[in-house]
Amino acid sequence: MGRKLLLEHIDVPGIETFEVYRQKGGYRSVEKALKSMSPDEVVEEVKKSGLRGRGGAGFPTGMKWSFLAKPEGVPRYLLCNADESEPGTFKDRYLMQYLPHLLIEGMIVSSFALGTNLSYIYIRGEYLFVLEILEKAIAEAYANGFLGKNILGTGYDLDLRVSPGGGAYICGEETALIESLEGKRGNPRIKPPFPAVKGLWGCPTVVNNVESLATVVPIINMGADEYVKIGTEQSRGTKLISACGNLERPGVYEIDLGLSVEEFIYGDDWCRGIKNGKQLKALVPGGSSVPILPTHLITKTANGDTRFMSYESLSDGGFASGSMLGSGGFIAFDEDQCIVRNTWNFTRFYAHESCGQCSPCREGTAWMEKVLWRIENGEGTMEDIALLEDINKKIEGNTICPLGDAAAWPVASAIRHFREEFEWHIKHPQEAMSRNYGLLKGATV
Amino acid sequence: MKVEIVNKERPVLSEKAKAEIQTVIGYYPEGKSKSAILRVLHIVEEEAGGWLSPDTMDMVAEILNITAIEVYEVATFYTMFNLHPVGKYVFEVCHTGPCMLVGSDNIIKYIEDKLNIKVGGTTSDGMFTLKTAECLGACGYGPMLQCGKFYHEHLTPEKVDELIEACRRDEVKIY
């Protein structure tokens, strides 16, 4: 079992309460940062740690923080992105549900570093039961002097509040999140201006993922010099991976970045292989948006090197033969799974979640879903494959926000690596139908 | 800001709900009460029997001191809000990729047959509505469904039977 920086105390009974969390050393990083460091020193420490955003894009957190504009007399805001909605990703919920104080602690230190006096956790609406857990923990933090006025007598004031969404994947995009927090539809904004300059209510704003903010706690506690010893040069520290699909032991794991993919899938400490003794057919390593990998590119790169769980190794080979670490939503497909059906399923997701603002995404995702559905149901033609590729190219890069790209990549990679399976569906319509899980056309799926 | 509710064809809010609405409006700076809209819609929907009628949305507009269209455009954008009456228990079965890989299609079909309704339908006794949902963030614990605020994971036909029976006995917590 690997080292645990975030999940160390997850199994301690009562760890969701302030009392137990504090007994286990909780809130030490707040004491250290507020009493012995300046805000800029905290920012520098996070920069030095090499922490990269854990929501999916992997942008360096410290650098994002250093972009925050600080005009005199204008409030600034820190928003925690807890809109976790990327299919395959459920690590943030796990962290918030069982270790609510860890996120709160990380947010206090981060808010101090950025000089914000009001911060929000924007949580997806479906997690209302987690919102209640967080608010209970926040009330405890207020009662114990870690939130509110003059925290620990240092003169620093911070209010922390939770704000729910209402069921919209797009609100995980930071400018859509800001729109939503302003009480509007979640339509992403055109950038620039970037949120660091003009974000919530027109003020400078930083948006960070739940896990990124929680990771600030061990970074401050152990110091960046120690933190950088974990992981690889381009992927420092530990990362939560939410493993799902046809695995023997799915769940949330904290790994040292740089663990081999093979060890993670088959190791006794981790997923223990594919369920029911089946073979692994394909893998989506970083949430539904990232390219799917076929069998021969999962544990090895195209060059035959070992593939590791890190930003650089998972993307080795680019989109031709690699994928991305993304959000850590690790989806395994066994030998019986139909790639066409899954590609259709993911595309339906994006068609459903498109905000409708940009035509290429609004029209293109719905169109791709229709074409994929007819291929899956034995009504496709060979031209449909080229049509999908064509629509794909017209969505990618042509939208305000990355949802368009996120919708395009799974389709492009599935065709790239599993073209034969698409062709098989088209050439064998009857068999394609019978493989269709017994569901007939028109079934309400 | 003081909450004053004029009662037309509108739900009568409980004192608890009114107090909660006041509290959550206070979570945002002065003049930014529109930001509370999603939270208020969740509270009001719960009070109004699980759905938002135009009258209910008008009430929310008055509470937040914004125009009715601002509420409609939000309520119609976010898929969690029901704009038509629903059953007492709304089963929202996740049908996105990771849940499909572990059999969500079969669970949906099982519930359809068991309750004799299709996705989107409500049983004639008004007890159950079946819906599908996109990824609910429980991918490692599928198949799963959300009923009210809570998740029911690792579903099998037997577990679905138990859940339905428990609902009929009024033993399932929704909020």
Short mmCIF file of N, CA, C and O in Angstrom, two decimals, chain A residues 136-253:
data_model
loop_
_atom_site.label_atom_id
_atom_site.label_comp_id
_atom_site.label_asym_id
_atom_site.label_seq_id
_atom_site.Cartn_x
_atom_site.Cartn_y
_atom_site.Cartn_z
N LYS A 136 -21.84 21.19 8.24
CA LYS A 136 -21.69 20.81 9.65
C LYS A 136 -20.23 21.01 10.08
O LYS A 136 -19.94 21.57 11.14
N ALA A 137 -19.32 20.59 9.22
CA ALA A 137 -17.89 20.74 9.52
C ALA A 137 -17.49 22.21 9.55
O ALA A 137 -16.70 22.63 10.40
N ILE A 138 -18.05 23.01 8.63
CA ILE A 138 -17.74 24.44 8.60
C ILE A 138 -18.22 25.10 9.90
O ILE A 138 -17.50 25.92 10.49
N ALA A 139 -19.41 24.72 10.36
CA ALA A 139 -19.93 25.28 11.61
C ALA A 139 -18.98 24.95 12.76
O ALA A 139 -18.72 25.80 13.64
N GLU A 140 -18.43 23.74 12.76
CA GLU A 140 -17.47 23.37 13.81
C GLU A 140 -16.20 24.22 13.72
O GLU A 140 -15.64 24.62 14.74
N ALA A 141 -15.75 24.46 12.47
CA ALA A 141 -14.54 25.26 12.29
C ALA A 141 -14.76 26.69 12.79
O ALA A 141 -13.88 27.29 13.42
N TYR A 142 -15.97 27.24 12.52
CA TYR A 142 -16.30 28.58 13.06
C TYR A 142 -16.27 28.55 14.58
O TYR A 142 -15.67 29.41 15.22
N ALA A 143 -16.92 27.53 15.15
CA ALA A 143 -17.04 27.45 16.61
C ALA A 143 -15.68 27.33 17.29
O ALA A 143 -15.50 27.72 18.44
N ASN A 144 -14.71 26.79 16.56
CA ASN A 144 -13.39 26.60 17.14
C ASN A 144 -12.37 27.66 16.72
O ASN A 144 -11.16 27.48 16.88
N GLY A 145 -12.87 28.73 16.13
CA GLY A 145 -12.01 29.87 15.83
C GLY A 145 -11.12 29.72 14.60
O GLY A 145 -10.20 30.51 14.41
N PHE A 146 -11.41 28.72 13.74
CA PHE A 146 -10.62 28.57 12.52
C PHE A 146 -11.27 29.27 11.31
O PHE A 146 -10.68 29.33 10.24
N LEU A 147 -12.49 29.73 11.50
CA LEU A 147 -13.15 30.54 10.48
C LEU A 147 -13.81 31.71 11.19
O LEU A 147 -14.05 31.66 12.40
N GLY A 148 -14.09 32.77 10.44
CA GLY A 148 -14.73 33.95 11.03
C GLY A 148 -13.72 35.07 11.20
O GLY A 148 -12.73 35.14 10.46
N LYS A 149 -13.99 35.90 12.19
CA LYS A 149 -13.12 37.06 12.42
C LYS A 149 -11.87 36.68 13.20
O LYS A 149 -11.92 35.83 14.09
N ASN A 150 -10.76 37.30 12.83
CA ASN A 150 -9.54 37.23 13.62
C ASN A 150 -9.14 35.78 13.94
O ASN A 150 -9.02 35.39 15.10
N ILE A 151 -8.92 35.01 12.90
CA ILE A 151 -8.63 33.58 13.07
C ILE A 151 -7.35 33.37 13.87
O ILE A 151 -6.29 33.92 13.53
N LEU A 152 -7.46 32.61 14.94
CA LEU A 152 -6.34 32.29 15.84
C LEU A 152 -5.61 33.54 16.33
O LEU A 152 -4.41 33.52 16.61
N GLY A 153 -6.36 34.65 16.40
CA GLY A 153 -5.77 35.88 16.91
C GLY A 153 -4.78 36.53 15.96
O GLY A 153 -4.00 37.40 16.35
N THR A 154 -4.79 36.11 14.70
CA THR A 154 -3.80 36.64 13.75
C THR A 154 -4.29 37.88 13.01
O THR A 154 -3.55 38.49 12.25
N GLY A 155 -5.57 38.21 13.22
CA GLY A 155 -6.12 39.37 12.51
C GLY A 155 -6.67 39.01 11.15
O GLY A 155 -7.24 39.85 10.45
N TYR A 156 -6.52 37.77 10.72
CA TYR A 156 -7.03 37.35 9.41
C TYR A 156 -8.49 36.91 9.54
O TYR A 156 -8.83 36.10 10.40
N ASP A 157 -9.35 37.48 8.66
CA ASP A 157 -10.79 37.13 8.66
C ASP A 157 -11.11 36.29 7.43
O ASP A 157 -10.69 36.62 6.33
N LEU A 158 -11.89 35.24 7.64
CA LEU A 158 -12.34 34.45 6.48
C LEU A 158 -13.71 33.85 6.73
O LEU A 158 -13.96 33.21 7.75
N ASP A 159 -14.61 34.08 5.76
CA ASP A 159 -15.88 33.37 5.74
C ASP A 159 -15.83 32.34 4.64
O ASP A 159 -15.34 32.61 3.54
N LEU A 160 -16.33 31.13 4.95
CA LEU A 160 -16.36 30.05 3.97
C LEU A 160 -17.79 29.54 3.86
O LEU A 160 -18.42 29.23 4.88
N ARG A 161 -18.30 29.47 2.62
CA ARG A 161 -19.68 29.04 2.41
C ARG A 161 -19.75 28.00 1.29
O ARG A 161 -18.88 27.96 0.43
N VAL A 162 -20.81 27.21 1.34
CA VAL A 162 -21.02 26.21 0.30
C VAL A 162 -22.19 26.66 -0.57
O VAL A 162 -23.19 27.17 -0.07
N SER A 163 -22.05 26.50 -1.88
CA SER A 163 -23.08 26.94 -2.81
C SER A 163 -23.34 25.80 -3.79
O SER A 163 -22.41 25.31 -4.42
N PRO A 164 -24.58 25.33 -3.90
CA PRO A 164 -24.83 24.16 -4.75
C PRO A 164 -25.15 24.52 -6.20
O PRO A 164 -25.65 25.60 -6.49
N GLY A 165 -24.88 23.56 -7.08
CA GLY A 165 -25.32 23.65 -8.47
C GLY A 165 -26.68 23.00 -8.60
O GLY A 165 -27.38 22.77 -7.60
N GLY A 166 -27.04 22.68 -9.85
CA GLY A 166 -28.36 22.09 -10.05
C GLY A 166 -28.37 20.98 -11.09
O GLY A 166 -29.40 20.68 -11.67
N GLY A 167 -27.19 20.37 -11.34
CA GLY A 167 -27.15 19.29 -12.32
C GLY A 167 -26.72 19.80 -13.67
O GLY A 167 -27.53 19.89 -14.59
N ALA A 168 -25.46 20.18 -13.80
CA ALA A 168 -24.94 20.64 -15.09
C ALA A 168 -23.44 20.43 -15.10
O ALA A 168 -22.69 21.11 -14.41
N TYR A 169 -23.00 19.45 -15.92
CA TYR A 169 -21.57 19.12 -16.06
C TYR A 169 -20.77 20.35 -16.41
O TYR A 169 -19.65 20.55 -15.94
N ILE A 170 -21.34 21.21 -17.23
CA ILE A 170 -20.61 22.35 -17.76
C ILE A 170 -20.13 23.28 -16.64
O ILE A 170 -19.16 24.01 -16.80
N CYS A 171 -20.81 23.26 -15.50
CA CYS A 171 -20.40 24.16 -14.41
C CYS A 171 -19.08 23.76 -13.77
O CYS A 171 -18.58 24.46 -12.89
N GLY A 172 -18.48 22.67 -14.22
CA GLY A 172 -17.13 22.34 -13.80
C GLY A 172 -16.10 23.16 -14.56
O GLY A 172 -14.93 23.24 -14.17
N GLU A 173 -16.52 23.77 -15.67
CA GLU A 173 -15.67 24.71 -16.40
C GLU A 173 -15.66 26.00 -15.58
O GLU A 173 -16.72 26.47 -15.17
N GLU A 174 -14.47 26.57 -15.33
CA GLU A 174 -14.41 27.59 -14.28
C GLU A 174 -15.25 28.84 -14.53
O GLU A 174 -15.83 29.38 -13.60
N THR A 175 -15.35 29.28 -15.78
CA THR A 175 -16.16 30.48 -15.99
C THR A 175 -17.66 30.16 -15.94
O THR A 175 -18.47 31.01 -15.56
N ALA A 176 -18.02 28.92 -16.31
CA ALA A 176 -19.43 28.51 -16.17
C ALA A 176 -19.76 28.39 -14.68
O ALA A 176 -20.87 28.74 -14.25
N LEU A 177 -18.80 27.91 -13.92
CA LEU A 177 -18.98 27.81 -12.47
C LEU A 177 -19.24 29.20 -11.87
O LEU A 177 -20.14 29.39 -11.05
N ILE A 178 -18.48 30.17 -12.34
CA ILE A 178 -18.66 31.54 -11.83
C ILE A 178 -20.04 32.08 -12.21
O ILE A 178 -20.74 32.65 -11.38
N GLU A 179 -20.43 31.86 -13.48
CA GLU A 179 -21.77 32.29 -13.90
C GLU A 179 -22.84 31.66 -13.00
O GLU A 179 -23.78 32.31 -12.57
N SER A 180 -22.67 30.36 -12.74
CA SER A 180 -23.64 29.65 -11.93
C SER A 180 -23.68 30.20 -10.51
O SER A 180 -24.75 30.35 -9.91
N LEU A 181 -22.51 30.50 -9.98
CA LEU A 181 -22.44 31.06 -8.63
C LEU A 181 -23.05 32.46 -8.58
O LEU A 181 -23.44 32.95 -7.52
N GLU A 182 -23.13 33.10 -9.72
CA GLU A 182 -23.80 34.40 -9.77
C GLU A 182 -25.31 34.24 -9.95
O GLU A 182 -26.04 35.23 -10.08
N GLY A 183 -25.76 32.97 -9.99
CA GLY A 183 -27.20 32.72 -10.07
C GLY A 183 -27.74 32.69 -11.49
O GLY A 183 -28.91 32.97 -11.73
N LYS A 184 -26.86 32.35 -12.44
CA LYS A 184 -27.28 32.34 -13.84
C LYS A 184 -27.12 30.95 -14.46
O LYS A 184 -26.65 30.03 -13.83
N ARG A 185 -27.53 30.84 -15.74
CA ARG A 185 -27.28 29.61 -16.49
C ARG A 185 -25.77 29.41 -16.58
O ARG A 185 -25.02 30.38 -16.64
N GLY A 186 -25.36 28.16 -16.65
CA GLY A 186 -23.92 27.89 -16.68
C GLY A 186 -23.31 27.98 -18.06
O GLY A 186 -22.78 27.01 -18.58
N ASN A 187 -23.36 29.16 -18.67
CA ASN A 187 -22.74 29.35 -19.97
C ASN A 187 -21.31 29.85 -19.78
O ASN A 187 -21.12 30.93 -19.21
N PRO A 188 -20.32 29.12 -20.29
CA PRO A 188 -18.94 29.58 -20.14
C PRO A 188 -18.74 30.96 -20.77
O PRO A 188 -19.41 31.31 -21.74
N ARG A 189 -17.80 31.70 -20.20
CA ARG A 189 -17.50 33.04 -20.71
C ARG A 189 -16.36 32.97 -21.72
O ARG A 189 -15.53 32.06 -21.66
N ILE A 190 -16.34 33.95 -22.59
CA ILE A 190 -15.22 34.07 -23.53
C ILE A 190 -14.02 34.62 -22.74
O ILE A 190 -14.16 35.55 -21.95
N LYS A 191 -12.86 34.00 -22.96
CA LYS A 191 -11.64 34.45 -22.29
C LYS A 191 -10.64 34.95 -23.33
O LYS A 191 -10.53 34.31 -24.37
N PRO A 192 -9.84 36.00 -23.04
CA PRO A 192 -9.88 36.82 -21.85
C PRO A 192 -11.14 37.69 -21.80
O PRO A 192 -11.82 37.76 -22.81
N PRO A 193 -11.40 38.33 -20.65
CA PRO A 193 -10.57 38.33 -19.44
C PRO A 193 -10.65 37.00 -18.68
O PRO A 193 -11.71 36.37 -18.67
N PHE A 194 -9.54 36.61 -18.11
CA PHE A 194 -9.50 35.40 -17.31
C PHE A 194 -10.02 35.69 -15.90
O PHE A 194 -9.96 36.84 -15.44
N PRO A 195 -10.52 34.64 -15.22
CA PRO A 195 -11.05 34.85 -13.86
C PRO A 195 -10.04 35.51 -12.92
O PRO A 195 -10.44 36.24 -12.02
N ALA A 196 -8.76 35.27 -13.14
CA ALA A 196 -7.74 35.85 -12.25
C ALA A 196 -7.81 37.37 -12.27
O ALA A 196 -7.37 38.04 -11.33
N VAL A 197 -8.36 37.93 -13.35
CA VAL A 197 -8.51 39.38 -13.46
C VAL A 197 -9.96 39.78 -13.22
O VAL A 197 -10.26 40.71 -12.47
N LYS A 198 -10.88 39.05 -13.86
CA LYS A 198 -12.29 39.40 -13.77
C LYS A 198 -13.10 38.10 -13.63
O LYS A 198 -13.34 37.43 -14.63
N GLY A 199 -13.44 37.77 -12.41
CA GLY A 199 -14.13 36.51 -12.16
C GLY A 199 -15.47 36.71 -11.51
O GLY A 199 -16.35 37.37 -12.08
N LEU A 200 -15.63 36.21 -10.29
CA LEU A 200 -16.91 36.30 -9.59
C LEU A 200 -17.27 37.76 -9.32
O LEU A 200 -16.48 38.49 -8.73
N TRP A 201 -18.47 38.16 -9.75
CA TRP A 201 -18.97 39.54 -9.61
C TRP A 201 -17.95 40.56 -10.12
O TRP A 201 -17.79 41.65 -9.58
N GLY A 202 -17.22 40.15 -11.18
CA GLY A 202 -16.26 41.05 -11.81
C GLY A 202 -14.96 41.22 -11.05
O GLY A 202 -14.11 42.04 -11.43
N CYS A 203 -14.77 40.45 -9.98
CA CYS A 203 -13.57 40.60 -9.15
C CYS A 203 -12.56 39.49 -9.45
O CYS A 203 -12.92 38.41 -9.92
N PRO A 204 -11.28 39.72 -9.14
CA PRO A 204 -10.26 38.69 -9.35
C PRO A 204 -10.59 37.41 -8.57
O PRO A 204 -10.94 37.48 -7.40
N THR A 205 -10.49 36.28 -9.26
CA THR A 205 -10.97 35.03 -8.69
C THR A 205 -10.05 33.87 -9.08
O THR A 205 -9.57 33.80 -10.20
N VAL A 206 -9.81 32.98 -8.11
CA VAL A 206 -9.11 31.74 -8.40
C VAL A 206 -10.09 30.59 -8.20
O VAL A 206 -10.83 30.56 -7.22
N VAL A 207 -10.10 29.65 -9.16
CA VAL A 207 -10.93 28.45 -9.03
C VAL A 207 -10.00 27.24 -8.98
O VAL A 207 -9.19 27.05 -9.89
N ASN A 208 -10.09 26.47 -7.90
CA ASN A 208 -9.26 25.27 -7.77
C ASN A 208 -10.11 24.05 -7.43
O ASN A 208 -11.12 24.15 -6.74
N ASN A 209 -9.65 22.90 -7.88
CA ASN A 209 -10.32 21.64 -7.61
C ASN A 209 -10.20 21.24 -6.12
O ASN A 209 -9.25 21.63 -5.44
N VAL A 210 -11.15 20.46 -5.65
CA VAL A 210 -11.18 19.97 -4.26
C VAL A 210 -9.84 19.35 -3.85
O VAL A 210 -9.25 19.71 -2.82
N GLU A 211 -9.39 18.39 -4.67
CA GLU A 211 -8.17 17.66 -4.29
C GLU A 211 -6.95 18.57 -4.30
O GLU A 211 -6.06 18.43 -3.45
N SER A 212 -6.89 19.52 -5.24
CA SER A 212 -5.77 20.46 -5.28
C SER A 212 -5.70 21.24 -3.97
O SER A 212 -4.62 21.39 -3.37
N LEU A 213 -6.85 21.73 -3.50
CA LEU A 213 -6.88 22.54 -2.28
C LEU A 213 -6.55 21.68 -1.05
O LEU A 213 -5.86 22.12 -0.14
N ALA A 214 -7.04 20.45 -1.04
CA ALA A 214 -6.73 19.55 0.08
C ALA A 214 -5.24 19.25 0.12
O ALA A 214 -4.65 19.11 1.20
N THR A 215 -4.60 19.16 -1.05
CA THR A 215 -3.18 18.82 -1.12
C THR A 215 -2.29 19.94 -0.57
O THR A 215 -1.14 19.70 -0.19
N VAL A 216 -2.83 21.17 -0.52
CA VAL A 216 -2.06 22.27 0.07
C VAL A 216 -1.72 21.96 1.54
O VAL A 216 -0.67 22.36 2.04
N VAL A 217 -2.59 21.19 2.20
CA VAL A 217 -2.37 20.88 3.62
C VAL A 217 -1.06 20.09 3.83
O VAL A 217 -0.17 20.55 4.56
N PRO A 218 -0.88 18.91 3.20
CA PRO A 218 0.40 18.22 3.39
C PRO A 218 1.59 19.01 2.85
O PRO A 218 2.69 18.89 3.41
N ILE A 219 1.40 19.81 1.81
CA ILE A 219 2.53 20.59 1.27
C ILE A 219 3.04 21.57 2.34
O ILE A 219 4.24 21.68 2.57
N ILE A 220 2.11 22.26 3.00
CA ILE A 220 2.53 23.22 4.04
C ILE A 220 3.08 22.47 5.26
O ILE A 220 4.09 22.87 5.85
N ASN A 221 2.43 21.37 5.63
CA ASN A 221 2.90 20.63 6.81
C ASN A 221 4.30 20.06 6.62
O ASN A 221 5.15 20.19 7.50
N MET A 222 4.56 19.43 5.49
CA MET A 222 5.85 18.76 5.30
C MET A 222 6.87 19.67 4.64
O MET A 222 8.08 19.41 4.71
N GLY A 223 6.41 20.73 4.00
CA GLY A 223 7.30 21.62 3.27
C GLY A 223 7.49 21.11 1.85
O GLY A 223 7.52 19.91 1.60
N ALA A 224 7.62 22.06 0.92
CA ALA A 224 7.74 21.70 -0.50
C ALA A 224 8.97 20.83 -0.75
O ALA A 224 8.96 19.94 -1.59
N ASP A 225 10.06 21.09 0.00
CA ASP A 225 11.28 20.32 -0.23
C ASP A 225 11.07 18.83 -0.03
O ASP A 225 11.67 18.01 -0.74
N GLU A 226 10.26 18.48 0.95
CA GLU A 226 9.96 17.06 1.19
C GLU A 226 8.93 16.55 0.18
O GLU A 226 9.03 15.43 -0.32
N TYR A 227 7.95 17.40 -0.12
CA TYR A 227 6.86 16.98 -1.02
C TYR A 227 7.40 16.60 -2.40
O TYR A 227 6.97 15.62 -3.00
N VAL A 228 8.38 17.37 -2.90
CA VAL A 228 8.88 17.11 -4.25
C VAL A 228 9.65 15.79 -4.36
O VAL A 228 9.96 15.34 -5.47
N LYS A 229 9.96 15.20 -3.21
CA LYS A 229 10.66 13.90 -3.26
C LYS A 229 9.71 12.78 -3.68
O LYS A 229 10.14 11.68 -4.00
N ILE A 230 8.41 13.05 -3.62
CA ILE A 230 7.42 12.04 -4.00
C ILE A 230 7.04 12.26 -5.46
O ILE A 230 6.90 13.40 -5.90
N GLY A 231 6.87 11.17 -6.18
CA GLY A 231 6.42 11.29 -7.57
C GLY A 231 7.57 11.42 -8.54
O GLY A 231 8.70 11.03 -8.25
N THR A 232 7.27 12.02 -9.70
CA THR A 232 8.28 12.17 -10.75
C THR A 232 8.52 13.65 -10.98
O THR A 232 7.84 14.49 -10.40
N GLU A 233 9.48 13.94 -11.85
CA GLU A 233 9.87 15.33 -12.03
C GLU A 233 8.70 16.21 -12.51
O GLU A 233 8.56 17.34 -12.06
N GLN A 234 7.90 15.67 -13.40
CA GLN A 234 6.79 16.49 -13.90
C GLN A 234 5.46 16.21 -13.20
O GLN A 234 4.45 16.84 -13.49
N SER A 235 5.48 15.22 -12.31
CA SER A 235 4.26 14.85 -11.59
C SER A 235 4.61 14.62 -10.13
O SER A 235 4.91 13.51 -9.72
N ARG A 236 4.58 15.70 -9.38
CA ARG A 236 4.99 15.61 -7.97
C ARG A 236 3.85 15.14 -7.09
O ARG A 236 2.68 15.48 -7.33
N GLY A 237 4.21 14.41 -6.06
CA GLY A 237 3.26 14.11 -4.98
C GLY A 237 2.39 12.89 -5.22
O GLY A 237 2.70 12.01 -6.02
N THR A 238 1.28 12.89 -4.50
CA THR A 238 0.34 11.78 -4.61
C THR A 238 -0.90 12.27 -5.36
O THR A 238 -1.12 13.47 -5.51
N LYS A 239 -1.70 11.31 -5.82
CA LYS A 239 -2.92 11.68 -6.55
C LYS A 239 -4.01 10.67 -6.21
O LYS A 239 -3.74 9.48 -6.08
N LEU A 240 -5.21 11.17 -6.07
CA LEU A 240 -6.35 10.27 -5.88
C LEU A 240 -6.79 9.75 -7.24
O LEU A 240 -6.95 10.53 -8.19
N ILE A 241 -6.93 8.44 -7.33
CA ILE A 241 -7.42 7.83 -8.55
C ILE A 241 -8.75 7.16 -8.21
O ILE A 241 -8.84 6.40 -7.24
N SER A 242 -9.79 7.47 -8.99
CA SER A 242 -11.06 6.77 -8.78
C SER A 242 -11.18 5.70 -9.86
O SER A 242 -11.31 6.00 -11.04
N ALA A 243 -11.05 4.46 -9.42
CA ALA A 243 -11.00 3.33 -10.35
C ALA A 243 -12.38 2.70 -10.47
O ALA A 243 -13.04 2.44 -9.45
N CYS A 244 -12.83 2.45 -11.71
CA CYS A 244 -14.16 1.90 -11.91
C CYS A 244 -14.23 1.11 -13.21
O CYS A 244 -13.22 0.93 -13.88
N GLY A 245 -15.39 0.67 -13.56
CA GLY A 245 -15.54 -0.20 -14.72
C GLY A 245 -15.38 -1.64 -14.26
O GLY A 245 -15.71 -1.98 -13.12
N ASN A 246 -14.81 -2.49 -15.15
CA ASN A 246 -14.78 -3.92 -14.86
C ASN A 246 -13.54 -4.34 -14.07
O ASN A 246 -12.77 -5.19 -14.50
N LEU A 247 -13.34 -3.74 -12.91
CA LEU A 247 -12.20 -4.07 -12.08
C LEU A 247 -12.63 -4.93 -10.90
O LEU A 247 -13.77 -4.83 -10.42
N GLU A 248 -11.70 -5.76 -10.44
CA GLU A 248 -12.00 -6.62 -9.31
C GLU A 248 -12.29 -5.79 -8.05
O GLU A 248 -13.17 -6.11 -7.28
N ARG A 249 -11.51 -4.76 -7.87
CA ARG A 249 -11.71 -3.93 -6.66
C ARG A 249 -11.72 -2.44 -7.02
O ARG A 249 -10.72 -1.73 -6.84
N PRO A 250 -12.87 -1.95 -7.52
CA PRO A 250 -12.94 -0.51 -7.84
C PRO A 250 -12.93 0.31 -6.55
O PRO A 250 -13.13 -0.23 -5.46
N GLY A 251 -12.69 1.59 -6.67
CA GLY A 251 -12.71 2.46 -5.49
C GLY A 251 -11.75 3.62 -5.65
O GLY A 251 -11.17 3.81 -6.71
N VAL A 252 -11.60 4.40 -4.58
CA VAL A 252 -10.70 5.55 -4.60
C VAL A 252 -9.38 5.17 -3.95
O VAL A 252 -9.36 4.64 -2.84
N TYR A 253 -8.28 5.39 -4.66
CA TYR A 253 -6.95 5.05 -4.16
C TYR A 253 -6.06 6.28 -4.21
O TYR A 253 -6.15 7.07 -5.13
#
